[in-house]
mmCIF file of C-alpha atoms in Angstrom:
data_model
loop_
_atom_site.group_PDB
_atom_site.id
_atom_site.type_symbol
_atom_site.label_atom_id
_atom_site.label_comp_id
_atom_site.label_asym_id
_atom_site.label_seq_id
_atom_site.Cartn_x
_atom_site.Cartn_y
_atom_site.Cartn_z
ATOM 1 C CA MET A 12 0.000 0.000 0.000
ATOM 2 C CA GLU A 13 1.306 3.442 -0.924
ATOM 3 C CA GLU A 14 1.778 5.911 1.895
ATOM 4 C CA LYS A 15 0.068 9.281 1.966
ATOM 5 C CA ILE A 16 2.032 12.219 0.615
ATOM 6 C CA ASN A 17 2.516 14.745 3.382
ATOM 7 C CA LEU A 18 4.424 18.044 3.121
ATOM 8 C CA GLU A 19 6.068 17.635 6.528
ATOM 9 C CA ASN A 20 7.304 14.133 5.638
ATOM 10 C CA ILE A 21 8.619 15.397 2.296
ATOM 11 C CA LYS A 22 10.528 18.217 4.007
ATOM 12 C CA LYS A 23 12.248 15.698 6.319
ATOM 13 C CA LYS A 24 13.607 13.844 3.264
ATOM 14 C CA LEU A 25 15.068 16.944 1.607
ATOM 15 C CA LYS A 26 18.839 17.199 1.745
ATOM 16 C CA GLY A 27 20.949 19.842 0.031
ATOM 17 C CA ASN A 28 20.094 22.932 -1.945
ATOM 18 C CA TRP A 29 18.803 22.171 -5.491
ATOM 19 C CA GLU A 30 19.025 18.380 -4.842
ATOM 20 C CA PRO A 31 15.684 16.737 -5.758
ATOM 21 C CA VAL A 32 14.275 13.716 -3.949
ATOM 22 C CA ASP A 33 11.629 11.388 -5.366
ATOM 23 C CA ILE A 34 8.112 11.718 -3.960
ATOM 24 C CA ALA A 35 6.049 9.490 -6.270
ATOM 25 C CA LYS A 36 5.772 7.917 -9.717
ATOM 26 C CA ILE A 37 2.624 8.199 -11.834
ATOM 27 C CA ASP A 38 2.703 6.245 -15.096
ATOM 28 C CA ASP A 39 5.478 7.891 -17.153
ATOM 29 C CA TYR A 40 5.919 10.851 -14.775
ATOM 30 C CA ARG A 41 8.019 11.475 -11.686
ATOM 31 C CA ILE A 42 7.141 13.847 -8.867
ATOM 32 C CA LYS A 43 10.109 15.269 -6.992
ATOM 33 C CA ALA A 44 10.787 17.991 -4.438
ATOM 34 C CA TYR A 45 13.823 20.030 -3.506
ATOM 35 C CA VAL A 46 14.954 22.979 -1.431
ATOM 36 C CA ALA A 47 15.792 26.123 -3.403
ATOM 37 C CA GLU A 48 17.731 29.050 -1.977
ATOM 38 C CA GLY A 49 19.794 31.516 -3.960
ATOM 39 C CA GLU A 50 20.366 31.184 -7.687
ATOM 40 C CA TYR A 51 20.725 27.970 -9.673
ATOM 41 C CA PRO A 52 24.152 28.366 -11.300
ATOM 42 C CA ASP A 53 23.517 27.430 -14.943
ATOM 43 C CA MET A 54 21.157 28.421 -17.730
ATOM 44 C CA HIS A 55 19.771 25.199 -19.185
ATOM 45 C CA ILE A 56 17.074 23.610 -21.313
ATOM 46 C CA HIS A 57 14.991 20.466 -20.858
ATOM 47 C CA ASN A 58 14.102 17.855 -23.450
ATOM 48 C CA LYS A 59 10.550 17.625 -22.002
ATOM 49 C CA ASP A 60 8.101 20.038 -20.365
ATOM 50 C CA LYS A 61 8.506 20.426 -16.589
ATOM 51 C CA LEU A 62 6.057 21.716 -13.972
ATOM 52 C CA PHE A 63 7.433 23.769 -11.067
ATOM 53 C CA PHE A 64 5.121 24.251 -8.071
ATOM 54 C CA VAL A 65 6.021 26.308 -4.989
ATOM 55 C CA MET A 66 4.933 24.511 -1.825
ATOM 56 C CA GLU A 67 6.706 26.972 0.504
ATOM 57 C CA GLY A 68 8.527 30.222 -0.190
ATOM 58 C CA ASP A 69 9.040 31.593 -3.699
ATOM 59 C CA LEU A 70 10.719 30.838 -7.013
ATOM 60 C CA GLU A 71 11.647 33.036 -9.945
ATOM 61 C CA VAL A 72 12.109 31.304 -13.296
ATOM 62 C CA ILE A 73 14.476 33.465 -15.356
ATOM 63 C CA PHE A 74 14.400 33.298 -19.149
ATOM 64 C CA GLU A 75 16.607 35.242 -21.573
ATOM 65 C CA ASP A 76 14.013 37.979 -22.142
ATOM 66 C CA HIS A 77 11.666 37.808 -19.124
ATOM 67 C CA SER A 78 11.056 36.085 -15.807
ATOM 68 C CA VAL A 79 8.112 34.493 -14.017
ATOM 69 C CA LYS A 80 7.808 35.055 -10.261
ATOM 70 C CA LEU A 81 5.968 32.376 -8.315
ATOM 71 C CA LYS A 82 4.677 32.627 -4.767
ATOM 72 C CA GLU A 83 3.595 29.860 -2.441
ATOM 73 C CA ASN A 84 0.814 27.712 -3.975
ATOM 74 C CA GLU A 85 1.619 28.837 -7.527
ATOM 75 C CA GLY A 86 3.077 26.804 -10.367
ATOM 76 C CA TYR A 87 4.392 27.196 -13.896
ATOM 77 C CA VAL A 88 5.210 24.872 -16.798
ATOM 78 C CA VAL A 89 8.558 25.435 -18.515
ATOM 79 C CA LYS A 90 8.267 24.107 -22.052
ATOM 80 C CA ALA A 91 10.892 21.824 -23.571
ATOM 81 C CA GLY A 92 13.715 23.820 -25.169
ATOM 82 C CA GLU A 93 13.131 27.068 -23.223
ATOM 83 C CA LYS A 94 16.487 28.361 -21.925
ATOM 84 C CA HIS A 95 16.155 29.316 -18.251
ATOM 85 C CA LYS A 96 17.420 29.096 -14.687
ATOM 86 C CA SER A 97 15.770 29.639 -11.311
ATOM 87 C CA LYS A 98 16.356 31.506 -8.093
ATOM 88 C CA SER A 99 14.694 31.851 -4.717
ATOM 89 C CA SER A 100 15.007 34.652 -2.179
ATOM 90 C CA LYS A 101 14.532 32.298 0.758
ATOM 91 C CA ASN A 102 14.697 28.657 1.756
ATOM 92 C CA SER A 103 11.833 27.396 -0.442
ATOM 93 C CA VAL A 104 10.315 23.957 -1.036
ATOM 94 C CA ILE A 105 9.637 23.284 -4.713
ATOM 95 C CA MET A 106 7.760 20.349 -6.223
ATOM 96 C CA VAL A 107 8.407 19.368 -9.838
ATOM 97 C CA ILE A 108 6.654 16.971 -12.174
ATOM 98 C CA GLU A 109 8.713 15.648 -15.054
ATOM 99 C CA HIS A 110 8.625 12.833 -17.602
ATOM 100 C CA LYS A 111 10.644 9.696 -16.775
ATOM 101 C CA ASN A 112 12.857 10.404 -19.830
ATOM 102 C CA PHE A 113 13.468 13.999 -18.728
ATOM 103 C CA MET A 114 16.972 15.381 -19.337
ATOM 104 C CA GLN A 115 18.545 18.715 -18.439
ATOM 105 C CA ILE A 116 21.141 20.187 -20.794
ATOM 106 C CA ASN A 117 23.329 23.070 -19.564
ATOM 107 C CA VAL A 118 23.862 25.753 -22.203
#
């Protein structure tokens, strides 16, 4: 039997900054969470779409020509091939949903 997904239990599993941990698998998709604080170092693209959802704190997704600022309980889908990076002004908990064949390519 699968266990319930609980934010407090997820937070206990989180380790380092920008280091995702697996939460669940749904068909061909993976749900992960990580702590975000400061700026992710590299601009990059993905080979598949990826959903970012802010469970606690904030996240700014920075593109070459604009940015999207997310607050707690807000999410955003970054489309495959969109060059971007992220940053957070505080210790934030971010959930992501990505395809099992997801790849990140630093550019």
